[in-house]
CSV table of N, CA and C in Angstrom, one decimal:
chain,number,residue,atom,x,y,z
A,683,ASN,N,-106.7,16.6,168.2
A,683,ASN,CA,-106.7,16.9,166.8
A,683,ASN,C,-105.7,18.1,166.5
A,684,PRO,N,-104.6,17.8,165.9
A,684,PRO,CA,-103.6,18.8,165.7
A,684,PRO,C,-104.0,20.0,164.8
A,685,GLY,N,-105.0,19.8,164.0
A,685,GLY,CA,-105.5,20.9,163.1
A,685,GLY,C,-106.6,21.7,163.7
A,686,GLU,N,-107.0,21.4,164.9
A,686,GLU,CA,-108.1,22.1,165.6
A,686,GLU,C,-107.9,23.6,165.7
A,687,VAL,N,-109.0,24.3,165.4
A,687,VAL,CA,-108.9,25.8,165.4
A,687,VAL,C,-109.9,26.3,166.4
A,688,ASP,N,-109.4,27.3,167.2
A,688,ASP,CA,-110.3,28.0,168.2
A,688,ASP,C,-111.3,28.8,167.5
A,689,PRO,N,-112.6,28.5,167.7
A,689,PRO,CA,-113.7,29.2,167.0
A,689,PRO,C,-113.7,30.7,167.4
A,690,ALA,N,-113.2,31.1,168.5
A,690,ALA,CA,-113.3,32.5,169.0
A,690,ALA,C,-112.4,33.4,168.2
A,691,ASP,N,-111.3,32.9,167.8
A,691,ASP,CA,-110.3,33.8,167.1
A,691,ASP,C,-109.8,33.2,165.8
A,692,GLY,N,-110.1,32.0,165.4
A,692,GLY,CA,-109.7,31.4,164.2
A,692,GLY,C,-108.2,30.9,164.2
A,693,ARG,N,-107.6,31.0,165.4
A,693,ARG,CA,-106.2,30.6,165.5
A,693,ARG,C,-106.1,29.1,165.9
A,694,PRO,N,-104.9,28.5,165.7
A,694,PRO,CA,-104.8,27.1,166.1
A,694,PRO,C,-105.0,27.0,167.6
A,695,ALA,N,-105.8,25.9,168.0
A,695,ALA,CA,-106.1,25.6,169.4
A,695,ALA,C,-104.8,25.2,170.1
A,696,HIS,N,-103.9,24.5,169.4
A,696,HIS,CA,-102.7,24.0,170.1
A,696,HIS,C,-101.5,24.9,169.5
A,697,LYS,N,-100.8,25.5,170.4
A,697,LYS,CA,-99.7,26.4,170.0
A,697,LYS,C,-98.4,25.8,170.3
A,698,VAL,N,-97.4,26.2,169.5
A,698,VAL,CA,-96.0,25.6,169.7
A,698,VAL,C,-95.0,26.8,169.7
A,699,VAL,N,-94.1,26.7,170.7
A,699,VAL,CA,-92.9,27.6,170.7
A,699,VAL,C,-91.7,26.8,170.8
A,700,LEU,N,-90.7,27.1,170.0
A,700,LEU,CA,-89.4,26.4,170.0
A,700,LEU,C,-88.4,27.3,170.5
A,701,LEU,N,-87.7,26.9,171.6
A,701,LEU,CA,-86.6,27.7,172.2
A,701,LEU,C,-85.4,26.9,171.9
A,702,CYS,N,-84.4,27.6,171.3
A,702,CYS,CA,-83.1,26.9,171.0
A,702,CYS,C,-82.0,27.7,171.4
A,703,GLY,N,-80.8,27.1,171.6
A,703,GLY,CA,-79.6,27.8,172.0
A,703,GLY,C,-78.7,26.8,172.7
A,704,PRO,N,-77.5,27.3,173.0
A,704,PRO,CA,-76.5,26.5,173.6
A,704,PRO,C,-76.9,25.9,175.0
A,705,PRO,N,-76.3,24.8,175.4
A,705,PRO,CA,-76.7,24.3,176.7
A,705,PRO,C,-76.3,25.2,177.8
A,706,GLY,N,-77.2,25.2,178.9
A,706,GLY,CA,-76.9,26.0,180.1
A,706,GLY,C,-77.3,27.4,180.0
A,707,ARG,N,-78.1,27.8,179.1
A,707,ARG,CA,-78.6,29.2,178.9
A,707,ARG,C,-79.9,29.5,179.5
A,708,GLY,N,-80.6,28.5,180.1
A,708,GLY,CA,-81.9,28.7,180.8
A,708,GLY,C,-83.1,28.5,179.9
A,709,LYS,N,-83.0,27.8,178.9
A,709,LYS,CA,-84.2,27.6,178.0
A,709,LYS,C,-85.3,26.9,178.7
A,710,THR,N,-85.0,25.8,179.5
A,710,THR,CA,-86.0,25.0,180.2
A,710,THR,C,-86.6,25.9,181.3
A,711,THR,N,-85.8,26.6,182.0
A,711,THR,CA,-86.3,27.5,183.1
A,711,THR,C,-87.2,28.6,182.5
A,712,LEU,N,-86.8,29.2,181.4
A,712,LEU,CA,-87.6,30.2,180.8
A,712,LEU,C,-89.0,29.6,180.4
A,713,ALA,N,-89.0,28.4,179.8
A,713,ALA,CA,-90.2,27.7,179.4
A,713,ALA,C,-91.1,27.5,180.6
A,714,HIS,N,-90.6,27.0,181.7
A,714,HIS,CA,-91.4,26.8,183.0
A,714,HIS,C,-91.9,28.1,183.5
A,715,VAL,N,-91.1,29.1,183.7
A,715,VAL,CA,-91.5,30.4,184.2
A,715,VAL,C,-92.6,31.0,183.3
A,716,ALA,N,-92.3,31.1,182.0
A,716,ALA,CA,-93.3,31.7,181.1
A,716,ALA,C,-94.6,31.0,181.2
A,717,ALA,N,-94.6,29.7,181.2
A,717,ALA,CA,-95.9,28.9,181.2
A,717,ALA,C,-96.6,29.2,182.5
A,718,ARG,N,-96.0,29.1,183.6
A,718,ARG,CA,-96.7,29.4,184.9
A,718,ARG,C,-97.2,30.8,184.9
A,719,GLU,N,-96.4,31.8,184.5
A,719,GLU,CA,-96.9,33.2,184.5
A,719,GLU,C,-98.1,33.4,183.6
A,720,CYS,N,-98.2,32.6,182.5
A,720,CYS,CA,-99.3,32.7,181.6
A,720,CYS,C,-100.5,31.8,182.0
A,721,GLY,N,-100.4,31.2,183.2
A,721,GLY,CA,-101.6,30.4,183.7
A,721,GLY,C,-101.6,29.0,183.3
A,722,TYR,N,-100.5,28.4,182.9
A,722,TYR,CA,-100.5,27.0,182.5
A,722,TYR,C,-99.9,26.1,183.6
A,723,ARG,N,-100.3,24.9,183.6
A,723,ARG,CA,-99.6,23.9,184.5
A,723,ARG,C,-98.6,23.2,183.6
A,724,VAL,N,-97.3,23.2,184.1
A,724,VAL,CA,-96.2,22.6,183.3
A,724,VAL,C,-96.1,21.1,183.5
A,725,VAL,N,-96.1,20.4,182.3
A,725,VAL,CA,-95.8,19.0,182.3
A,725,VAL,C,-94.6,18.8,181.4
A,726,GLU,N,-93.5,18.3,182.0
A,726,GLU,CA,-92.3,18.2,181.3
A,726,GLU,C,-92.0,16.7,180.8
A,727,VAL,N,-91.6,16.6,179.5
A,727,VAL,CA,-91.2,15.3,179.0
A,727,VAL,C,-89.8,15.5,178.5
A,728,ASN,N,-88.9,14.6,178.9
A,728,ASN,CA,-87.5,14.7,178.5
A,728,ASN,C,-87.3,13.7,177.3
A,729,ALA,N,-87.1,14.3,176.1
A,729,ALA,CA,-87.1,13.5,174.9
A,729,ALA,C,-85.9,12.6,174.9
A,730,SER,N,-84.8,12.9,175.5
A,730,SER,CA,-83.6,12.0,175.4
A,730,SER,C,-83.8,10.7,176.2
A,731,ASP,N,-84.9,10.6,177.0
A,731,ASP,CA,-85.2,9.4,177.8
A,731,ASP,C,-85.7,8.3,176.8
A,732,ASP,N,-86.2,8.7,175.7
A,732,ASP,CA,-86.8,7.7,174.7
A,732,ASP,C,-86.0,7.7,173.5
A,733,ARG,N,-85.7,6.5,173.0
A,733,ARG,CA,-85.0,6.4,171.7
A,733,ARG,C,-85.8,6.0,170.6
A,734,ALA,N,-87.1,5.7,170.8
A,734,ALA,CA,-88.0,5.3,169.7
A,734,ALA,C,-89.1,6.4,169.6
A,735,SER,N,-89.4,6.8,168.3
A,735,SER,CA,-90.3,7.9,168.1
A,735,SER,C,-91.7,7.5,168.6
A,736,GLY,N,-92.1,6.2,168.5
A,736,GLY,CA,-93.4,5.8,169.0
A,736,GLY,C,-93.6,6.1,170.5
A,737,SER,N,-92.6,5.7,171.3
A,737,SER,CA,-92.7,5.9,172.7
A,737,SER,C,-92.7,7.4,173.1
A,738,LEU,N,-91.9,8.2,172.4
A,738,LEU,CA,-91.8,9.6,172.7
A,738,LEU,C,-93.2,10.2,172.3
A,739,GLY,N,-93.7,9.9,171.2
A,739,GLY,CA,-95.1,10.4,170.8
A,739,GLY,C,-96.1,10.0,171.8
A,740,ALA,N,-96.1,8.8,172.3
A,740,ALA,CA,-97.1,8.3,173.3
A,740,ALA,C,-96.9,9.1,174.6
A,741,ARG,N,-95.7,9.4,175.0
A,741,ARG,CA,-95.5,10.2,176.2
A,741,ARG,C,-96.0,11.6,176.1
A,742,VAL,N,-95.8,12.2,174.9
A,742,VAL,CA,-96.2,13.6,174.6
A,742,VAL,C,-97.8,13.6,174.6
A,743,ARG,N,-98.4,12.6,173.9
A,743,ARG,CA,-99.9,12.5,173.9
A,743,ARG,C,-100.4,12.4,175.3
A,744,ASP,N,-99.8,11.5,176.1
A,744,ASP,CA,-100.2,11.3,177.5
A,744,ASP,C,-100.1,12.6,178.3
A,745,ALA,N,-99.0,13.4,178.1
A,745,ALA,CA,-98.9,14.7,178.8
A,745,ALA,C,-99.9,15.7,178.4
A,746,ILE,N,-100.3,15.7,177.1
A,746,ILE,CA,-101.3,16.6,176.6
A,746,ILE,C,-102.6,16.3,177.2
A,747,GLN,N,-102.9,15.0,177.4
A,747,GLN,CA,-104.3,14.6,177.9
A,747,GLN,C,-104.3,14.6,179.4
A,748,MET,N,-103.2,14.7,180.1
A,748,MET,CA,-103.2,14.6,181.5
A,748,MET,C,-104.1,15.6,182.2
A,749,GLN,N,-104.8,15.2,183.2
A,749,GLN,CA,-105.7,16.1,183.9
A,749,GLN,C,-105.2,16.1,185.4
A,750,ALA,N,-105.3,17.2,186.0
A,750,ALA,CA,-104.9,17.4,187.4
A,750,ALA,C,-105.9,16.5,188.3
A,751,VAL,N,-105.3,16.0,189.4
A,751,VAL,CA,-106.1,15.1,190.3
A,751,VAL,C,-106.8,15.9,191.4
A,752,MET,N,-106.3,17.1,191.6
A,752,MET,CA,-106.9,17.9,192.7
A,752,MET,C,-107.9,19.0,192.2
A,753,GLY,N,-108.4,18.8,191.1
A,753,GLY,CA,-109.4,19.7,190.6
A,753,GLY,C,-108.9,21.0,190.0
A,754,GLU,N,-107.6,21.1,189.8
A,754,GLU,CA,-107.0,22.2,189.2
A,754,GLU,C,-107.5,22.4,187.7
A,755,LYS,N,-107.8,23.6,187.3
A,755,LYS,CA,-108.5,23.7,186.0
A,755,LYS,C,-107.5,24.4,185.0
A,756,ARG,N,-106.3,24.6,185.3
A,756,ARG,CA,-105.4,25.3,184.4
A,756,ARG,C,-105.1,24.3,183.2
A,757,PRO,N,-104.9,24.9,182.0
A,757,PRO,CA,-104.5,24.0,180.9
A,757,PRO,C,-103.0,23.6,181.0
A,758,ASN,N,-102.7,22.5,180.4
A,758,ASN,CA,-101.3,22.0,180.4
A,758,ASN,C,-100.5,22.7,179.4
A,759,CYS,N,-99.2,22.9,179.8
A,759,CYS,CA,-98.2,23.3,178.8
A,759,CYS,C,-97.1,22.2,178.8
A,760,VAL,N,-97.0,21.5,177.7
A,760,VAL,CA,-96.1,20.4,177.7
A,760,VAL,C,-94.7,20.9,177.2
A,761,VAL,N,-93.7,20.8,178.1
A,761,VAL,CA,-92.3,21.2,177.7
A,761,VAL,C,-91.6,19.9,177.3
A,762,VAL,N,-91.2,19.8,176.1
A,762,VAL,CA,-90.4,18.7,175.6
A,762,VAL,C,-89.0,19.1,175.6
A,763,ASP,N,-88.2,18.6,176.6
A,763,ASP,CA,-86.9,19.1,176.8
A,763,ASP,C,-85.9,18.1,176.1
A,764,GLU,N,-84.8,18.6,175.7
A,764,GLU,CA,-83.7,17.8,175.1
A,764,GLU,C,-84.2,17.1,173.8
A,765,ILE,N,-84.9,17.8,173.0
A,765,ILE,CA,-85.5,17.1,171.8
A,765,ILE,C,-84.3,16.8,170.8
A,766,ASP,N,-83.2,17.5,170.9
A,766,ASP,CA,-82.1,17.1,170.1
A,766,ASP,C,-81.5,15.8,170.4
A,767,GLY,N,-81.8,15.3,171.6
A,767,GLY,CA,-81.3,14.0,172.0
A,767,GLY,C,-82.2,12.8,171.6
A,768,ALA,N,-83.4,13.1,171.1
A,768,ALA,CA,-84.3,12.1,170.7
A,768,ALA,C,-83.8,11.5,169.4
A,769,LEU,N,-84.0,10.2,169.2
A,769,LEU,CA,-83.8,9.5,168.0
A,769,LEU,C,-82.3,9.6,167.6
A,770,GLY,N,-81.4,9.8,168.5
A,770,GLY,CA,-80.0,9.8,168.2
A,770,GLY,C,-79.5,11.1,167.6
A,771,GLY,N,-80.3,12.2,167.8
A,771,GLY,CA,-79.9,13.5,167.2
A,771,GLY,C,-78.6,14.0,168.0
A,772,SER,N,-78.0,15.1,167.4
A,772,SER,CA,-76.8,15.6,168.1
A,772,SER,C,-77.1,17.0,168.6
């Protein structure tokens, strides 16, 4: 549920960060390192692999709901890389 609120602090349960900048500046690396340092398990989705919004949406939903197979209890951090390449963006 995208509008879900954390009852403990009243803030959105699902948080979003947008990193933008020129190619080759380390945005993806920063996202991975920051997520791991904050206790998240990183799940990456490359948006430029899908050209249809429905399939990209399904892949992101799958990544959000993915559970670790070895009993790892860390929450997922979904990194959607190359979002500008999705749907023919520039």
